[in-house]
Amino acid sequence: MQGKISKPIHVSFVGSYTPRQCGIATFTTDLVTSLSDIIGGVSNPERAVQVIALNDVNNGYDYGPEVRFEILQQEKLDYKEAAAYLNVSPTEVVCIQHEFGIFGGEDGSYILTLLGNLKKPVVTTLHTVLRQPSDGQSRVLKEICSRSTFVVVQALKAVELLREVYGVPEEKIIFIHHGAPDVPFLPASHFKKEFPELDGRRVLLTFGLLSPNKGIEVAIEALAKVVKEFPDVVYILLGATHPHIKRSQGEGYRESLERLVKERGLTRNVIFYDKFVSLEELTKFLLMTDIYVSPYLSKEQIVSGTLAYAVACGKAIVSTPYWYAEEMLADGRGVLVPFRDSSALAEQLCSLLADENKLEELRKRAYRFGRQMVWRRVATRYLQAFEQALQEYGRVKARKMVHQRAIIPRFSPPEVRLDHLKAMTDETGMLQHCRFTIPDYNHGYCTDDNARAVLVAIRNWRLFHDERILSLLRTYLAFLNHAFNQSRGRFRNFMSYSREWLEEVGSEDCHGRALWALGTAVANAPDEKVLAFATRLFDRALPAAASFISPRAWAYTVLGCIAYLRCFSGAREVRRIGERLAQNLAQLFAQNCSEDWLWGEDIVTYDNARLPQALISAGRWLHNEDMIELGLRSLEWLVKIQTDPYDGHLSLIGNQGWYKRGSEKAQFDQQPIEVAALVDACYEAYLATQQNRWLEQIHIGFNWFLGENDINEPLYDFTTTGCRDGILSSGVNQNQGAESTLSWLLVLHRMHELAQAKPKHPDHSSMAEIRK
């Protein structure tokens, strides 16, 4: 994966973050920076990569703009609020950086509060995996793994421990190397020019936050033996005292090391750099180092960022055999010495200092191995893990719902309420999008949505004859009239909030959808004025459709023509174009269908059921049984491929890949418009066959909005009366835009029509009332 990606994935990291001084903070910062470089999140005001930072002090830190929320480590309520924030944010995946000590509660248990309230896929990086955890540590880590979609480890030993000690399934574990800087492979002497005081001297280095478990005193004892043979050697101890050690013990450990240096007469050979260095500064120190020393005292060190950096920078390394070092330095990439054995450490240091060829060979092996650990490659692996988590989260949630699905009883449909429709409509027309439930002026208006709004308004009038809907209908029809470009004979689609058209000609689908809405208005006009208006605009717009090549534009136009002809059956040109486009559609399906692919295209995409709906409707109009049968067979196939095999709920084709012939269908993102099309098509099938199975399918589509779907969450919002924008792999899209709300209202009106037990044709009511 190179460069920027076309659709950034929105990731939120939870962990400590610089300028807080700890290893996890450094890791998180480096990963966030590298990932942002790949997906372009840093320059985006609504960042694709953001951070939820853990604070260990009340007043926090001076964070960069990528930190959007702060958790005070010991405040349990903060974790719940952070989950609520993440749930309503654009975040698609949450990445937790786990170390027991950075989270509040006993054994860091407060992180479970966040996980328990989170409704997003989680990828957790485990920086510590203990072989002999306490009961509390075991319980917390098992629960973290259970609630995570995937867990990332940085050592193969950690994979083994998670399986054997914590019972984590191997398929849930992803191995990704610790990241490290990308540097050239050059001799250390090349970089010592920036350190004049060290030029000509051999340099040993240990870096990281100082704490008693690092074994520095063992290395100092070894140095006392080394300088007898190599008096020019200098040992640099780079790093501040760990803040937690400093708060609880002061500088006692550092001072004990300084005393030891004086006692051994090493003041010329040991340099303490008591500072927390930036990545740039650290890299300079590493590059001018001859031998990196890692004298940890504990075997159970599952990862070491300092060792990872040293390997990737191509350093000759002498280390104690803790777990991570055994893996990193295998196959001759470094030298291992026993724990707490200063003599063995001194012996190996002297051996390398005396043998330039051996030292150079170690450097080359480490550098070659370390190329896979540079941050750019590590960040790419994390991005792949996040994408995998999005897919797996949806699949796992769907599998769980098979056993947990609530049974939604048959009942009278909810009252038709138009509050959200009205909130999204101004004097111009219906706005396209919402941020949550607030109209988003940035995207303005479109003909597509105002045409759908005409369909909703007409259905409402047919059912209830409530004159309050007529003002909305006139607004939407006025928008269609303004959208029509008379000089081009075509509808424009997109208009800015400042009422400026953004194009001269819209898509064929947009034009067809407008014709469908106008034809429906002709067939169901509430008065002669609306009838005259809709008829004249339809007549002016129809000729362009004769040359269309889009199958969906054909379908929409056919539906519009059929509706128009129910009012004016003698309209010769409308009949000619409608029949021609219906034949085009039937021919497309006949030529492209096979036994296992009953579809007119090689990919099933958007608003699909409108195509078989048009075939069935046209077949009934033209008394063409073959056309009806073709529409019914393709609709039956479309329903089948979008029905969950376990319990029969709708599982729609997602727009992240669609469904290509010979491939698997995409599961996400699922959109309400697909259900509206299916419900109307099934209603048309019922009118053609009088088979109750099509009515059953309509109820299944209706229940999709109420929670009978892949993630068992409702899309209809009973509070706002709007509809959420779809089902993502990370959960429900909380925005309530025009397309989704109109799709819900189309289905809801259809359900009310069925509940009245007087099904009417979907696009027809008697014009006798009007003519009276």
Short mmCIF file of C-alpha atoms in Angstrom, two decimals, residues 22-239:
data_model
loop_
_atom_site.label_atom_id
_atom_site.label_comp_id
_atom_site.label_asym_id
_atom_site.label_seq_id
_atom_site.Cartn_x
_atom_site.Cartn_y
_atom_site.Cartn_z
CA CYS A 22 6.49 7.00 28.88
CA GLY A 23 7.21 4.32 26.35
CA ILE A 24 3.55 3.80 25.41
CA ALA A 25 3.15 7.53 24.77
CA THR A 26 6.13 7.48 22.42
CA PHE A 27 4.85 4.39 20.62
CA THR A 28 1.35 5.82 20.20
CA THR A 29 2.69 9.12 18.90
CA ASP A 30 4.99 7.48 16.36
CA LEU A 31 2.23 5.16 15.13
CA VAL A 32 -0.32 8.00 14.87
CA THR A 33 2.16 10.13 12.93
CA SER A 34 3.03 7.33 10.50
CA LEU A 35 -0.57 6.28 10.00
CA SER A 36 -1.62 9.88 9.38
CA ASP A 37 1.09 10.16 6.70
CA ILE A 38 -0.43 7.15 4.94
CA ILE A 39 -4.10 8.10 5.07
CA GLY A 40 -3.80 11.87 5.10
CA GLY A 41 -5.35 12.46 8.51
CA VAL A 42 -3.12 15.23 9.80
CA SER A 43 -4.18 17.90 7.29
CA ASN A 44 -7.87 17.01 7.52
CA PRO A 45 -9.84 19.19 9.95
CA GLU A 46 -12.10 16.22 10.67
CA ARG A 47 -9.15 13.99 11.30
CA ALA A 48 -9.04 10.42 10.07
CA VAL A 49 -6.69 9.71 12.99
CA GLN A 50 -7.36 11.10 16.43
CA VAL A 51 -6.30 10.36 20.01
CA ILE A 52 -8.04 9.81 23.34
CA ALA A 53 -5.19 10.56 25.74
CA LEU A 54 -4.70 9.09 29.24
CA ASN A 55 -3.54 11.66 31.80
CA ASP A 56 -1.68 10.72 34.97
CA VAL A 57 -1.79 14.32 36.28
CA ASN A 58 -4.84 16.51 36.86
CA ASN A 59 -3.88 19.37 34.57
CA GLY A 60 -2.99 17.12 31.63
CA TYR A 61 -0.39 17.95 29.01
CA ASP A 62 0.11 20.40 26.16
CA TYR A 63 -1.12 18.04 23.45
CA GLY A 64 -1.32 18.59 19.71
CA PRO A 65 -4.66 19.06 17.89
CA GLU A 66 -4.96 15.33 17.18
CA VAL A 67 -5.84 14.75 20.85
CA ARG A 68 -9.60 15.24 20.91
CA PHE A 69 -10.51 13.87 24.35
CA GLU A 70 -8.66 13.36 27.63
CA ILE A 71 -9.19 10.74 30.32
CA LEU A 72 -7.92 11.32 33.82
CA GLN A 73 -6.42 7.94 34.59
CA GLN A 74 -8.10 7.41 37.99
CA GLU A 75 -11.52 8.87 37.10
CA LYS A 76 -13.77 5.93 36.19
CA LEU A 77 -16.52 8.18 34.81
CA ASP A 78 -14.09 9.58 32.24
CA TYR A 79 -13.86 6.14 30.61
CA LYS A 80 -17.64 5.96 30.20
CA GLU A 81 -17.75 9.47 28.76
CA ALA A 82 -14.92 8.61 26.36
CA ALA A 83 -16.93 5.63 25.09
CA ALA A 84 -19.97 7.86 24.57
CA TYR A 85 -17.79 10.36 22.68
CA LEU A 86 -16.34 7.63 20.46
CA ASN A 87 -19.77 6.18 19.75
CA VAL A 88 -21.04 9.46 18.26
CA SER A 89 -17.77 10.40 16.54
CA PRO A 90 -16.88 9.45 12.93
CA THR A 91 -14.54 6.82 14.41
CA GLU A 92 -14.78 3.49 12.63
CA VAL A 93 -12.13 1.58 14.60
CA VAL A 94 -10.74 2.14 18.09
CA CYS A 95 -7.13 1.13 18.77
CA ILE A 96 -6.26 0.71 22.44
CA GLN A 97 -2.63 0.75 23.54
CA HIS A 98 -2.65 -1.47 26.60
CA GLU A 99 -0.22 -1.47 29.48
CA PHE A 100 -1.59 -2.27 32.94
CA GLY A 101 -0.03 0.81 34.52
CA ILE A 102 -1.56 3.51 32.32
CA PHE A 103 -5.19 2.74 33.16
CA GLY A 104 -6.94 3.40 36.45
CA GLY A 105 -8.53 0.90 38.81
CA GLU A 106 -7.10 -2.28 40.24
CA ASP A 107 -4.89 -3.89 37.60
CA GLY A 108 -5.99 -1.20 35.12
CA SER A 109 -9.59 -2.44 35.23
CA TYR A 110 -11.17 0.92 34.35
CA ILE A 111 -10.45 0.30 30.68
CA LEU A 112 -13.19 -2.34 30.86
CA THR A 113 -15.70 0.46 31.52
CA LEU A 114 -14.76 2.04 28.22
CA LEU A 115 -14.87 -1.27 26.36
CA GLY A 116 -18.19 -2.22 27.94
CA ASN A 117 -19.86 0.95 26.66
CA LEU A 118 -18.18 1.07 23.25
CA LYS A 119 -20.07 0.22 20.05
CA LYS A 120 -17.14 0.12 17.66
CA PRO A 121 -14.66 -2.54 16.55
CA VAL A 122 -11.55 -2.55 18.75
CA VAL A 123 -7.97 -3.46 17.93
CA THR A 124 -5.90 -3.66 21.12
CA THR A 125 -2.10 -3.60 21.12
CA LEU A 126 -0.80 -5.53 24.13
CA HIS A 127 2.53 -4.14 25.35
CA THR A 128 2.73 -6.55 28.30
CA VAL A 129 1.70 -10.22 28.37
CA LEU A 130 2.62 -11.94 31.63
CA ARG A 131 3.31 -15.64 32.02
CA GLN A 132 2.24 -15.64 35.67
CA PRO A 133 -0.35 -12.86 36.05
CA SER A 134 -2.19 -12.19 39.29
CA ASP A 135 -5.85 -13.17 39.37
CA GLY A 136 -6.81 -9.56 38.75
CA GLN A 137 -4.38 -9.13 35.85
CA SER A 138 -5.59 -12.37 34.30
CA ARG A 139 -9.24 -11.37 34.56
CA VAL A 140 -8.65 -7.89 33.10
CA LEU A 141 -6.54 -9.08 30.18
CA LYS A 142 -8.95 -11.92 29.33
CA GLU A 143 -11.85 -9.46 29.30
CA ILE A 144 -9.90 -7.00 27.14
CA CYS A 145 -9.16 -9.76 24.63
CA SER A 146 -12.77 -10.93 24.69
CA ARG A 147 -14.09 -7.44 23.95
CA SER A 148 -11.49 -6.71 21.25
CA THR A 149 -12.09 -7.64 17.64
CA PHE A 150 -8.37 -8.37 17.32
CA VAL A 151 -5.37 -8.11 19.62
CA VAL A 152 -1.96 -7.11 18.30
CA VAL A 153 1.25 -8.45 19.81
CA GLN A 154 4.82 -7.59 18.95
CA ALA A 155 6.50 -10.88 19.75
CA LEU A 156 5.77 -14.48 18.80
CA LYS A 157 6.21 -15.44 22.45
CA ALA A 158 3.17 -13.27 23.20
CA VAL A 159 1.10 -15.31 20.73
CA GLU A 160 2.04 -18.46 22.64
CA LEU A 161 1.22 -16.92 26.02
CA LEU A 162 -2.14 -15.56 24.90
CA ARG A 163 -3.13 -18.99 23.65
CA GLU A 164 -1.85 -21.06 26.55
CA VAL A 165 -2.28 -18.76 29.57
CA TYR A 166 -5.26 -16.60 28.58
CA GLY A 167 -7.17 -18.89 26.20
CA VAL A 168 -7.28 -16.38 23.33
CA PRO A 169 -8.05 -18.02 19.95
CA GLU A 170 -5.12 -17.77 17.60
CA GLU A 171 -7.27 -16.35 14.80
CA LYS A 172 -7.93 -13.33 17.01
CA ILE A 173 -4.22 -12.55 17.39
CA ILE A 174 -2.26 -10.44 14.90
CA PHE A 175 1.52 -10.19 15.02
CA ILE A 176 2.94 -6.81 14.01
CA HIS A 177 6.50 -5.73 14.75
CA HIS A 178 7.23 -2.78 17.02
CA GLY A 179 7.91 0.23 14.83
CA ALA A 180 11.23 1.98 14.43
CA PRO A 181 12.76 4.89 12.45
CA ASP A 182 13.89 4.43 8.87
CA VAL A 183 17.58 5.35 8.67
CA PRO A 184 20.43 4.74 6.21
CA PHE A 185 23.03 2.08 6.85
CA LEU A 186 26.27 4.02 7.40
CA PRO A 187 29.26 3.61 9.74
CA ALA A 188 28.86 5.08 13.23
CA SER A 189 31.92 7.27 12.63
CA HIS A 190 29.97 9.10 9.92
CA PHE A 191 27.55 10.46 12.53
CA LYS A 192 30.00 11.20 15.35
CA LYS A 193 30.91 14.47 13.68
CA GLU A 194 27.82 15.96 15.31
CA PHE A 195 29.28 14.99 18.72
CA PRO A 196 32.83 16.45 18.69
CA GLU A 197 33.49 15.29 22.25
CA LEU A 198 32.94 11.69 21.14
CA ASP A 199 34.86 11.75 17.85
CA GLY A 200 37.48 9.01 17.86
CA ARG A 201 35.94 7.17 20.83
CA ARG A 202 33.95 3.93 20.78
CA VAL A 203 30.42 4.48 22.04
CA LEU A 204 28.17 2.14 23.99
CA LEU A 205 24.55 3.23 24.46
CA THR A 206 21.57 2.34 26.60
CA PHE A 207 18.50 4.55 26.26
CA GLY A 208 15.04 4.69 27.74
CA LEU A 209 13.38 5.92 30.90
CA LEU A 210 15.56 4.94 33.86
CA SER A 211 14.12 2.45 36.36
CA PRO A 212 15.68 -0.28 38.53
CA ASN A 213 14.58 -3.14 36.25
CA LYS A 214 16.79 -1.94 33.39
CA GLY A 215 19.99 -3.47 34.86
CA ILE A 216 22.18 -0.39 34.28
CA GLU A 217 24.27 -1.15 37.35
CA VAL A 218 25.30 -4.49 35.78
CA ALA A 219 26.44 -2.69 32.64
CA ILE A 220 28.48 -0.20 34.70
CA GLU A 221 30.20 -3.06 36.50
CA ALA A 222 31.00 -4.63 33.13
CA LEU A 223 32.34 -1.31 31.83
CA ALA A 224 34.85 -1.20 34.67
CA LYS A 225 36.40 -4.35 33.17
CA VAL A 226 36.11 -3.17 29.55
CA VAL A 227 37.99 0.13 30.05
CA LYS A 228 41.05 -1.74 31.23
CA GLU A 229 41.45 -3.02 27.69
CA PHE A 230 39.71 -0.18 25.81
CA PRO A 231 40.16 3.01 27.85
CA ASP A 232 38.62 5.21 25.10
CA VAL A 233 35.19 3.61 25.42
CA VAL A 234 32.34 5.86 26.56
CA TYR A 235 29.01 4.55 27.84
CA ILE A 236 26.04 6.88 27.30
CA LEU A 237 22.97 6.54 29.47
CA LEU A 238 20.28 8.42 27.58
CA GLY A 239 16.96 9.09 29.23
#
